């Protein structure tokens, strides 16, 4: 059977300039959640020009789309993300400097993520077309990953049905297969309704919804002492009232609740509901809540992960130059050592301690680890066999959702990591298109795993 690694790398290389330009446009025009109109249009236009058929407005979301080429089986899904994070605006320099005060920024590297997956899909399409290999290439444009909405709604609408396998990647500080189970999560908004009053003249007539929110948050913090160590509860106050001299009649807090499994998340949410009722009793306010969204933990596929690992090893890893090293060292100096070591500990990659930029590929661990973070990719993984890789696009130990990440993914470091990811995904996809026995084994393992849930 023919090996396509060299062809995959060459095909991605032909489009490297295009996908880097695409990623830079997205980096320079960061948009959040479902409001990713500019960046979705950039990706759609690029894929249409490459001969893909585009369907927009998936699952009722204007910024969700699918771009497809080819016909018949196998059908491989390429998952793309492109939303930025609020309050992460950052200039391309190794010190904190916002381009727009309070503006958004790509602190999770999704400018690279969507662009690389589009480039990989295009490269695979060209190879299939050149050699007359049957199959369908399907790129999914998925908005709002950061608030756990995009792929969850798409999954509920059965958008991913018909795929044999879905592939994805994520910018990180290492090169490895994502043999991690992301945590299950619930996004919940807790609201209180009270009575408005003048806070100075007649405070006794008011019932403060803000007091209720604050009391609930205190209770939630005490709950943290009595939950499993792997669980996480974090929140922001999204509505705290208008003016200090008016007793707030309405207030709201927004919680993310995480744990290794969904049933554990559900249990914690119910405990928070009880805490909310207690806060309402103390303040004589009316409580209500709404589960905005939520995701499961990731379902891993050993056969698919092994295939992705071999692709990572076959494809040439980034060759870092002096400019990359200088920028990486400057960024690393902005964070204390415990923070850097903590990031490595979270991903069980302590062996990378002391490295500036990762070289090579981290070993594929036999047993997966649970992560504290969450992704809506997990919901796809419960319906379709799904595999993901990480590639080094930021200095080793730099945590995500930071301004340092924004700088990295807009630099030459991000460019090289993006090309590596696109090439590895293209190589793995070509294995799946040309070796049907791999798909059979992956599907058998998937069905057995899902049957045991």
PDB file of C-alpha atoms in Angstrom, residues 166-433:
ATOM      1  CA  UNK A 166     -13.587  13.074  12.759  1.00  0.00           C
ATOM      2  CA  UNK A 167     -10.118  14.593  13.108  1.00  0.00           C
ATOM      3  CA  UNK A 168      -8.974  17.727  14.897  1.00  0.00           C
ATOM      4  CA  UNK A 169      -5.998  19.344  16.596  1.00  0.00           C
ATOM      5  CA  UNK A 170      -5.220  22.103  19.060  1.00  0.00           C
ATOM      6  CA  UNK A 171      -2.296  24.506  19.501  1.00  0.00           C
ATOM      7  CA  UNK A 172      -0.341  23.645  22.642  1.00  0.00           C
ATOM      8  CA  UNK A 173       3.151  23.745  24.127  1.00  0.00           C
ATOM      9  CA  UNK A 174       3.978  20.203  23.048  1.00  0.00           C
ATOM     10  CA  UNK A 175       3.766  17.737  20.170  1.00  0.00           C
ATOM     11  CA  UNK A 176       1.658  14.749  21.155  1.00  0.00           C
ATOM     12  CA  UNK A 177      -1.554  12.856  20.604  1.00  0.00           C
ATOM     13  CA  UNK A 178      -4.318  14.252  22.803  1.00  0.00           C
ATOM     14  CA  UNK A 179      -4.727  11.007  24.710  1.00  0.00           C
ATOM     15  CA  UNK A 180      -6.634  12.908  27.371  1.00  0.00           C
ATOM     16  CA  UNK A 181     -10.240  12.773  28.455  1.00  0.00           C
ATOM     17  CA  UNK A 182     -11.468  16.333  28.773  1.00  0.00           C
ATOM     18  CA  UNK A 183     -13.828  16.944  31.667  1.00  0.00           C
ATOM     19  CA  UNK A 184     -17.588  16.984  31.402  1.00  0.00           C
ATOM     20  CA  UNK A 185     -19.031  20.441  31.989  1.00  0.00           C
ATOM     21  CA  UNK A 186     -22.252  22.372  32.569  1.00  0.00           C
ATOM     22  CA  UNK A 187     -22.759  26.070  31.879  1.00  0.00           C
ATOM     23  CA  UNK A 188     -25.450  27.404  34.218  1.00  0.00           C
ATOM     24  CA  UNK A 189     -26.823  30.890  34.844  1.00  0.00           C
ATOM     25  CA  UNK A 190     -28.354  31.515  38.274  1.00  0.00           C
ATOM     26  CA  UNK A 191     -30.749  34.443  38.581  1.00  0.00           C
ATOM     27  CA  UNK A 192     -32.431  36.158  41.520  1.00  0.00           C
ATOM     28  CA  UNK A 193     -35.338  38.591  41.554  1.00  0.00           C
ATOM     29  CA  UNK A 194     -35.742  40.975  44.484  1.00  0.00           C
ATOM     30  CA  UNK A 195     -37.336  44.334  45.264  1.00  0.00           C
ATOM     31  CA  UNK A 196     -35.977  47.710  44.197  1.00  0.00           C
ATOM     32  CA  UNK A 197     -35.596  50.431  46.824  1.00  0.00           C
ATOM     33  CA  UNK A 198     -33.502  53.499  47.605  1.00  0.00           C
ATOM     34  CA  UNK A 199     -30.419  52.066  49.266  1.00  0.00           C
ATOM     35  CA  UNK A 200     -30.037  55.059  51.621  1.00  0.00           C
ATOM     36  CA  UNK A 201     -33.581  56.289  52.307  1.00  0.00           C
ATOM     37  CA  UNK A 202     -35.486  53.003  52.466  1.00  0.00           C
ATOM     38  CA  UNK A 203     -33.146  50.018  52.453  1.00  0.00           C
ATOM     39  CA  UNK A 204     -35.596  48.091  54.634  1.00  0.00           C
ATOM     40  CA  UNK A 205     -38.080  48.107  51.767  1.00  0.00           C
ATOM     41  CA  UNK A 206     -35.658  46.450  49.373  1.00  0.00           C
ATOM     42  CA  UNK A 207     -34.693  42.853  48.829  1.00  0.00           C
ATOM     43  CA  UNK A 208     -31.288  42.710  47.175  1.00  0.00           C
ATOM     44  CA  UNK A 209     -30.825  40.247  44.349  1.00  0.00           C
ATOM     45  CA  UNK A 210     -27.119  41.076  44.474  1.00  0.00           C
ATOM     46  CA  UNK A 211     -26.950  40.006  48.120  1.00  0.00           C
ATOM     47  CA  UNK A 212     -28.430  36.688  47.030  1.00  0.00           C
ATOM     48  CA  UNK A 213     -25.831  36.261  44.290  1.00  0.00           C
ATOM     49  CA  UNK A 214     -23.010  37.022  46.699  1.00  0.00           C
ATOM     50  CA  UNK A 215     -24.341  34.670  49.351  1.00  0.00           C
ATOM     51  CA  UNK A 216     -24.713  31.931  46.766  1.00  0.00           C
ATOM     52  CA  UNK A 217     -21.137  32.467  45.620  1.00  0.00           C
ATOM     53  CA  UNK A 218     -19.950  32.150  49.212  1.00  0.00           C
ATOM     54  CA  UNK A 219     -21.849  28.898  49.549  1.00  0.00           C
ATOM     55  CA  UNK A 220     -20.373  27.623  46.290  1.00  0.00           C
ATOM     56  CA  UNK A 221     -16.881  28.381  47.544  1.00  0.00           C
ATOM     57  CA  UNK A 222     -17.538  26.351  50.691  1.00  0.00           C
ATOM     58  CA  UNK A 223     -18.882  23.535  48.511  1.00  0.00           C
ATOM     59  CA  UNK A 224     -15.420  23.376  46.953  1.00  0.00           C
ATOM     60  CA  UNK A 225     -14.164  21.788  50.168  1.00  0.00           C
ATOM     61  CA  UNK A 226     -16.623  18.920  49.800  1.00  0.00           C
ATOM     62  CA  UNK A 227     -16.293  17.718  46.222  1.00  0.00           C
ATOM     63  CA  UNK A 228     -13.881  15.394  44.470  1.00  0.00           C
ATOM     64  CA  UNK A 229     -10.409  16.883  43.792  1.00  0.00           C
ATOM     65  CA  UNK A 230     -10.861  16.638  40.003  1.00  0.00           C
ATOM     66  CA  UNK A 231     -13.994  18.831  40.024  1.00  0.00           C
ATOM     67  CA  UNK A 232     -13.975  22.556  39.320  1.00  0.00           C
ATOM     68  CA  UNK A 233     -16.533  25.303  39.971  1.00  0.00           C
ATOM     69  CA  UNK A 234     -15.895  28.819  38.694  1.00  0.00           C
ATOM     70  CA  UNK A 235     -18.157  31.796  38.121  1.00  0.00           C
ATOM     71  CA  UNK A 236     -18.537  35.444  37.195  1.00  0.00           C
ATOM     72  CA  UNK A 237     -21.241  37.926  38.160  1.00  0.00           C
ATOM     73  CA  UNK A 238     -22.874  38.927  34.884  1.00  0.00           C
ATOM     74  CA  UNK A 239     -25.430  41.294  36.422  1.00  0.00           C
ATOM     75  CA  UNK A 240     -24.781  42.974  39.743  1.00  0.00           C
ATOM     76  CA  UNK A 241     -27.260  45.824  39.534  1.00  0.00           C
ATOM     77  CA  UNK A 242     -27.103  49.343  38.143  1.00  0.00           C
ATOM     78  CA  UNK A 243     -26.100  51.933  40.765  1.00  0.00           C
ATOM     79  CA  UNK A 244     -24.868  51.559  44.349  1.00  0.00           C
ATOM     80  CA  UNK A 245     -27.722  53.673  45.737  1.00  0.00           C
ATOM     81  CA  UNK A 246     -30.408  51.408  44.281  1.00  0.00           C
ATOM     82  CA  UNK A 247     -31.109  48.023  45.849  1.00  0.00           C
ATOM     83  CA  UNK A 248     -30.635  45.657  42.860  1.00  0.00           C
ATOM     84  CA  UNK A 249     -33.958  44.029  41.926  1.00  0.00           C
ATOM     85  CA  UNK A 250     -32.262  41.554  39.589  1.00  0.00           C
ATOM     86  CA  UNK A 251     -28.859  39.883  39.572  1.00  0.00           C
ATOM     87  CA  UNK A 252     -27.190  36.940  37.874  1.00  0.00           C
ATOM     88  CA  UNK A 253     -24.083  34.803  38.136  1.00  0.00           C
ATOM     89  CA  UNK A 254     -22.732  32.468  35.450  1.00  0.00           C
ATOM     90  CA  UNK A 255     -21.165  29.178  36.541  1.00  0.00           C
ATOM     91  CA  UNK A 256     -19.047  26.568  34.784  1.00  0.00           C
ATOM     92  CA  UNK A 257     -19.125  23.235  36.617  1.00  0.00           C
ATOM     93  CA  UNK A 258     -16.635  20.518  35.622  1.00  0.00           C
ATOM     94  CA  UNK A 259     -15.850  16.961  36.674  1.00  0.00           C
ATOM     95  CA  UNK A 260     -14.488  13.836  34.954  1.00  0.00           C
ATOM     96  CA  UNK A 261     -17.965  12.454  34.190  1.00  0.00           C
ATOM     97  CA  UNK A 262     -21.309  14.067  33.409  1.00  0.00           C
ATOM     98  CA  UNK A 263     -23.119  12.342  36.260  1.00  0.00           C
ATOM     99  CA  UNK A 264     -20.674  13.994  38.661  1.00  0.00           C
ATOM    100  CA  UNK A 265     -21.335  17.368  37.042  1.00  0.00           C
ATOM    101  CA  UNK A 266     -25.089  16.829  37.318  1.00  0.00           C
ATOM    102  CA  UNK A 267     -24.704  16.082  41.024  1.00  0.00           C
ATOM    103  CA  UNK A 268     -22.737  19.270  41.639  1.00  0.00           C
ATOM    104  CA  UNK A 269     -25.270  21.352  39.708  1.00  0.00           C
ATOM    105  CA  UNK A 270     -28.037  20.042  41.951  1.00  0.00           C
ATOM    106  CA  UNK A 271     -26.015  20.956  45.026  1.00  0.00           C
ATOM    107  CA  UNK A 272     -25.598  24.460  43.626  1.00  0.00           C
ATOM    108  CA  UNK A 273     -29.349  24.656  43.100  1.00  0.00           C
ATOM    109  CA  UNK A 274     -29.802  23.912  46.805  1.00  0.00           C
ATOM    110  CA  UNK A 275     -27.283  26.600  47.690  1.00  0.00           C
ATOM    111  CA  UNK A 276     -29.216  29.020  45.474  1.00  0.00           C
ATOM    112  CA  UNK A 277     -32.437  28.207  47.331  1.00  0.00           C
ATOM    113  CA  UNK A 278     -30.661  28.853  50.613  1.00  0.00           C
ATOM    114  CA  UNK A 279     -29.409  32.236  49.402  1.00  0.00           C
ATOM    115  CA  UNK A 280     -32.938  33.085  48.258  1.00  0.00           C
ATOM    116  CA  UNK A 281     -34.358  32.202  51.676  1.00  0.00           C
ATOM    117  CA  UNK A 282     -31.799  34.394  53.433  1.00  0.00           C
ATOM    118  CA  UNK A 283     -32.567  37.381  51.220  1.00  0.00           C
ATOM    119  CA  UNK A 284     -36.281  36.830  50.528  1.00  0.00           C
ATOM    120  CA  UNK A 285     -35.669  36.807  46.789  1.00  0.00           C
ATOM    121  CA  UNK A 286     -36.968  34.567  44.015  1.00  0.00           C
ATOM    122  CA  UNK A 287     -34.435  32.134  42.500  1.00  0.00           C
ATOM    123  CA  UNK A 288     -34.313  30.652  39.022  1.00  0.00           C
ATOM    124  CA  UNK A 289     -31.652  29.033  36.899  1.00  0.00           C
ATOM    125  CA  UNK A 290     -31.027  27.909  33.344  1.00  0.00           C
ATOM    126  CA  UNK A 291     -28.587  25.335  32.046  1.00  0.00           C
ATOM    127  CA  UNK A 292     -27.144  27.115  29.022  1.00  0.00           C
ATOM    128  CA  UNK A 293     -25.134  24.206  27.666  1.00  0.00           C
ATOM    129  CA  UNK A 294     -22.942  21.325  28.681  1.00  0.00           C
ATOM    130  CA  UNK A 295     -20.648  18.654  27.367  1.00  0.00           C
ATOM    131  CA  UNK A 296     -19.646  15.098  28.167  1.00  0.00           C
ATOM    132  CA  UNK A 297     -16.173  13.813  28.843  1.00  0.00           C
ATOM    133  CA  UNK A 298     -14.131  12.700  25.825  1.00  0.00           C
ATOM    134  CA  UNK A 299     -14.406   9.198  24.423  1.00  0.00           C
ATOM    135  CA  UNK A 300     -10.952   8.112  23.282  1.00  0.00           C
ATOM    136  CA  UNK A 301     -10.146   5.602  20.554  1.00  0.00           C
ATOM    137  CA  UNK A 302      -6.830   3.796  21.016  1.00  0.00           C
ATOM    138  CA  UNK A 303      -6.638   2.578  17.441  1.00  0.00           C
ATOM    139  CA  UNK A 304      -7.195   6.067  16.026  1.00  0.00           C
ATOM    140  CA  UNK A 305      -4.819   7.658  18.531  1.00  0.00           C
ATOM    141  CA  UNK A 306      -2.144   5.151  17.567  1.00  0.00           C
ATOM    142  CA  UNK A 307      -2.612   6.041  13.914  1.00  0.00           C
ATOM    143  CA  UNK A 308      -2.304   9.763  14.693  1.00  0.00           C
ATOM    144  CA  UNK A 309       0.834   9.116  16.747  1.00  0.00           C
ATOM    145  CA  UNK A 310       2.509   7.392  13.819  1.00  0.00           C
ATOM    146  CA  UNK A 311       1.633  10.354  11.595  1.00  0.00           C
ATOM    147  CA  UNK A 312       3.143  12.811  14.085  1.00  0.00           C
ATOM    148  CA  UNK A 313       6.344  10.786  14.057  1.00  0.00           C
ATOM    149  CA  UNK A 314       6.501  10.500  10.270  1.00  0.00           C
ATOM    150  CA  UNK A 315       5.898  14.162   9.483  1.00  0.00           C
ATOM    151  CA  UNK A 316       8.870  16.528  10.015  1.00  0.00           C
ATOM    152  CA  UNK A 317       8.460  18.441  13.282  1.00  0.00           C
ATOM    153  CA  UNK A 318       9.080  22.221  13.391  1.00  0.00           C
ATOM    154  CA  UNK A 319      12.691  23.394  13.127  1.00  0.00           C
ATOM    155  CA  UNK A 320      12.978  26.320  15.537  1.00  0.00           C
ATOM    156  CA  UNK A 321      15.367  29.134  14.651  1.00  0.00           C
ATOM    157  CA  UNK A 322      17.050  31.853  16.756  1.00  0.00           C
ATOM    158  CA  UNK A 323      14.146  34.265  16.340  1.00  0.00           C
ATOM    159  CA  UNK A 324      11.697  31.637  17.618  1.00  0.00           C
ATOM    160  CA  UNK A 325      13.932  30.886  20.584  1.00  0.00           C
ATOM    161  CA  UNK A 326      14.347  34.575  21.477  1.00  0.00           C
ATOM    162  CA  UNK A 327      10.615  35.191  21.474  1.00  0.00           C
ATOM    163  CA  UNK A 328       9.936  31.997  23.431  1.00  0.00           C
ATOM    164  CA  UNK A 329      12.468  32.895  26.127  1.00  0.00           C
ATOM    165  CA  UNK A 330      11.112  36.430  26.404  1.00  0.00           C
ATOM    166  CA  UNK A 331       7.583  35.112  26.869  1.00  0.00           C
ATOM    167  CA  UNK A 332       8.653  32.485  29.397  1.00  0.00           C
ATOM    168  CA  UNK A 333      10.332  35.190  31.490  1.00  0.00           C
ATOM    169  CA  UNK A 334       6.971  36.928  31.956  1.00  0.00           C
ATOM    170  CA  UNK A 335       5.609  34.020  34.000  1.00  0.00           C
ATOM    171  CA  UNK A 336       6.842  32.588  37.316  1.00  0.00           C
ATOM    172  CA  UNK A 337       8.350  29.110  37.284  1.00  0.00           C
ATOM    173  CA  UNK A 338       5.553  27.559  39.394  1.00  0.00           C
ATOM    174  CA  UNK A 339       3.000  28.613  36.763  1.00  0.00           C
ATOM    175  CA  UNK A 340       5.018  26.999  33.987  1.00  0.00           C
ATOM    176  CA  UNK A 341       5.524  23.806  35.970  1.00  0.00           C
ATOM    177  CA  UNK A 342       1.822  23.762  36.850  1.00  0.00           C
ATOM    178  CA  UNK A 343       0.875  23.719  33.184  1.00  0.00           C
ATOM    179  CA  UNK A 344       3.180  20.767  32.522  1.00  0.00           C
ATOM    180  CA  UNK A 345       1.739  18.986  35.537  1.00  0.00           C
ATOM    181  CA  UNK A 346      -1.809  19.480  34.296  1.00  0.00           C
ATOM    182  CA  UNK A 347      -0.949  17.657  31.071  1.00  0.00           C
ATOM    183  CA  UNK A 348       1.362  15.119  32.750  1.00  0.00           C
ATOM    184  CA  UNK A 349       4.325  16.298  30.699  1.00  0.00           C
ATOM    185  CA  UNK A 350       6.833  17.028  33.471  1.00  0.00           C
ATOM    186  CA  UNK A 351       9.576  15.510  31.329  1.00  0.00           C
ATOM    187  CA  UNK A 352       9.491  18.669  29.192  1.00  0.00           C
ATOM    188  CA  UNK A 353      10.572  20.864  32.110  1.00  0.00           C
ATOM    189  CA  UNK A 354      13.438  23.115  31.066  1.00  0.00           C
ATOM    190  CA  UNK A 355      12.650  23.023  27.339  1.00  0.00           C
ATOM    191  CA  UNK A 356      11.889  26.294  25.574  1.00  0.00           C
ATOM    192  CA  UNK A 357      10.176  24.959  22.462  1.00  0.00           C
ATOM    193  CA  UNK A 358       9.291  21.290  22.144  1.00  0.00           C
ATOM    194  CA  UNK A 359      11.271  19.173  19.713  1.00  0.00           C
ATOM    195  CA  UNK A 360      10.214  15.679  18.768  1.00  0.00           C
ATOM    196  CA  UNK A 361       7.017  13.921  19.829  1.00  0.00           C
ATOM    197  CA  UNK A 362       6.006  13.016  23.373  1.00  0.00           C
ATOM    198  CA  UNK A 363       5.407   9.269  23.809  1.00  0.00           C
ATOM    199  CA  UNK A 364       1.878   7.959  23.409  1.00  0.00           C
ATOM    200  CA  UNK A 365       0.895   6.987  26.934  1.00  0.00           C
ATOM    201  CA  UNK A 366      -0.820   3.657  27.402  1.00  0.00           C
ATOM    202  CA  UNK A 367      -3.350   4.993  29.882  1.00  0.00           C
ATOM    203  CA  UNK A 368      -5.206   8.257  29.245  1.00  0.00           C
ATOM    204  CA  UNK A 369      -5.327  11.106  31.746  1.00  0.00           C
ATOM    205  CA  UNK A 370      -8.266  13.245  32.793  1.00  0.00           C
ATOM    206  CA  UNK A 371      -7.947  16.967  32.178  1.00  0.00           C
ATOM    207  CA  UNK A 372      -9.626  19.707  34.205  1.00  0.00           C
ATOM    208  CA  UNK A 373     -10.566  21.651  31.063  1.00  0.00           C
ATOM    209  CA  UNK A 374     -13.448  20.881  28.725  1.00  0.00           C
ATOM    210  CA  UNK A 375     -14.185  20.949  25.005  1.00  0.00           C
ATOM    211  CA  UNK A 376     -17.286  20.471  22.892  1.00  0.00           C
ATOM    212  CA  UNK A 377     -15.229  18.037  20.789  1.00  0.00           C
ATOM    213  CA  UNK A 378     -16.175  15.540  23.498  1.00  0.00           C
ATOM    214  CA  UNK A 379     -19.787  15.467  22.330  1.00  0.00           C
ATOM    215  CA  UNK A 380     -18.641  14.649  18.797  1.00  0.00           C
ATOM    216  CA  UNK A 381     -16.471  11.850  20.205  1.00  0.00           C
ATOM    217  CA  UNK A 382     -19.562  10.136  21.635  1.00  0.00           C
ATOM    218  CA  UNK A 383     -21.223   9.988  18.233  1.00  0.00           C
ATOM    219  CA  UNK A 384     -18.277   9.554  15.837  1.00  0.00           C
ATOM    220  CA  UNK A 385     -14.789   8.096  16.443  1.00  0.00           C
ATOM    221  CA  UNK A 386     -12.720  11.245  16.992  1.00  0.00           C
ATOM    222  CA  UNK A 387      -8.982  11.824  17.301  1.00  0.00           C
ATOM    223  CA  UNK A 388      -7.007  14.928  18.179  1.00  0.00           C
ATOM    224  CA  UNK A 389      -3.352  15.953  18.217  1.00  0.00           C
ATOM    225  CA  UNK A 390      -1.495  18.795  19.897  1.00  0.00           C
ATOM    226  CA  UNK A 391       1.422  20.574  18.282  1.00  0.00           C
ATOM    227  CA  UNK A 392       3.864  23.080  19.735  1.00  0.00           C
ATOM    228  CA  UNK A 393       2.628  26.572  18.910  1.00  0.00           C
ATOM    229  CA  UNK A 394       3.567  28.226  22.210  1.00  0.00           C
ATOM    230  CA  UNK A 395       6.631  27.937  24.478  1.00  0.00           C
ATOM    231  CA  UNK A 396       6.692  24.911  26.774  1.00  0.00           C
ATOM    232  CA  UNK A 397       4.665  25.597  29.918  1.00  0.00           C
ATOM    233  CA  UNK A 398       2.811  28.706  28.733  1.00  0.00           C
ATOM    234  CA  UNK A 399      -0.816  28.236  29.832  1.00  0.00           C
ATOM    235  CA  UNK A 400      -3.713  28.792  27.487  1.00  0.00           C
ATOM    236  CA  UNK A 401      -6.100  31.725  27.784  1.00  0.00           C
ATOM    237  CA  UNK A 402      -3.236  34.160  28.400  1.00  0.00           C
ATOM    238  CA  UNK A 403      -1.834  37.133  26.491  1.00  0.00           C
ATOM    239  CA  UNK A 404       1.400  35.179  26.047  1.00  0.00           C
ATOM    240  CA  UNK A 405      -0.538  32.650  23.965  1.00  0.00           C
ATOM    241  CA  UNK A 406      -1.982  35.444  21.819  1.00  0.00           C
ATOM    242  CA  UNK A 407       1.562  36.535  20.948  1.00  0.00           C
ATOM    243  CA  UNK A 408       2.775  33.003  20.252  1.00  0.00           C
ATOM    244  CA  UNK A 409      -0.042  32.021  17.897  1.00  0.00           C
ATOM    245  CA  UNK A 410       0.407  35.208  15.894  1.00  0.00           C
ATOM    246  CA  UNK A 411       4.144  34.627  15.465  1.00  0.00           C
ATOM    247  CA  UNK A 412       6.448  32.355  13.494  1.00  0.00           C
ATOM    248  CA  UNK A 413       6.197  29.831  16.331  1.00  0.00           C
ATOM    249  CA  UNK A 414       2.490  29.460  15.660  1.00  0.00           C
ATOM    250  CA  UNK A 415       3.059  29.285  11.918  1.00  0.00           C
ATOM    251  CA  UNK A 416       5.452  26.352  12.171  1.00  0.00           C
ATOM    252  CA  UNK A 417       3.262  24.486  14.638  1.00  0.00           C
ATOM    253  CA  UNK A 418       0.242  25.041  12.416  1.00  0.00           C
ATOM    254  CA  UNK A 419       1.988  23.597   9.358  1.00  0.00           C
ATOM    255  CA  UNK A 420       3.085  20.563  11.372  1.00  0.00           C
ATOM    256  CA  UNK A 421      -0.472  19.947  12.561  1.00  0.00           C
ATOM    257  CA  UNK A 422      -1.977  20.341   9.099  1.00  0.00           C
ATOM    258  CA  UNK A 423       0.582  17.916   7.650  1.00  0.00           C
ATOM    259  CA  UNK A 424       0.076  15.298  10.365  1.00  0.00           C
ATOM    260  CA  UNK A 425      -3.713  15.454  10.035  1.00  0.00           C
ATOM    261  CA  UNK A 426      -3.451  15.174   6.242  1.00  0.00           C
ATOM    262  CA  UNK A 427      -1.132  12.177   6.549  1.00  0.00           C
ATOM    263  CA  UNK A 428      -3.463  10.414   8.996  1.00  0.00           C
ATOM    264  CA  UNK A 429      -6.470  11.155   6.791  1.00  0.00           C
ATOM    265  CA  UNK A 430      -4.757   9.597   3.774  1.00  0.00           C
ATOM    266  CA  UNK A 431      -4.148   6.443   5.783  1.00  0.00           C
ATOM    267  CA  UNK A 432      -7.869   6.308   6.554  1.00  0.00           C
ATOM    268  CA  UNK A 433      -8.854   6.880   2.917  1.00  0.00           C
TER     269      UNK A 433
END
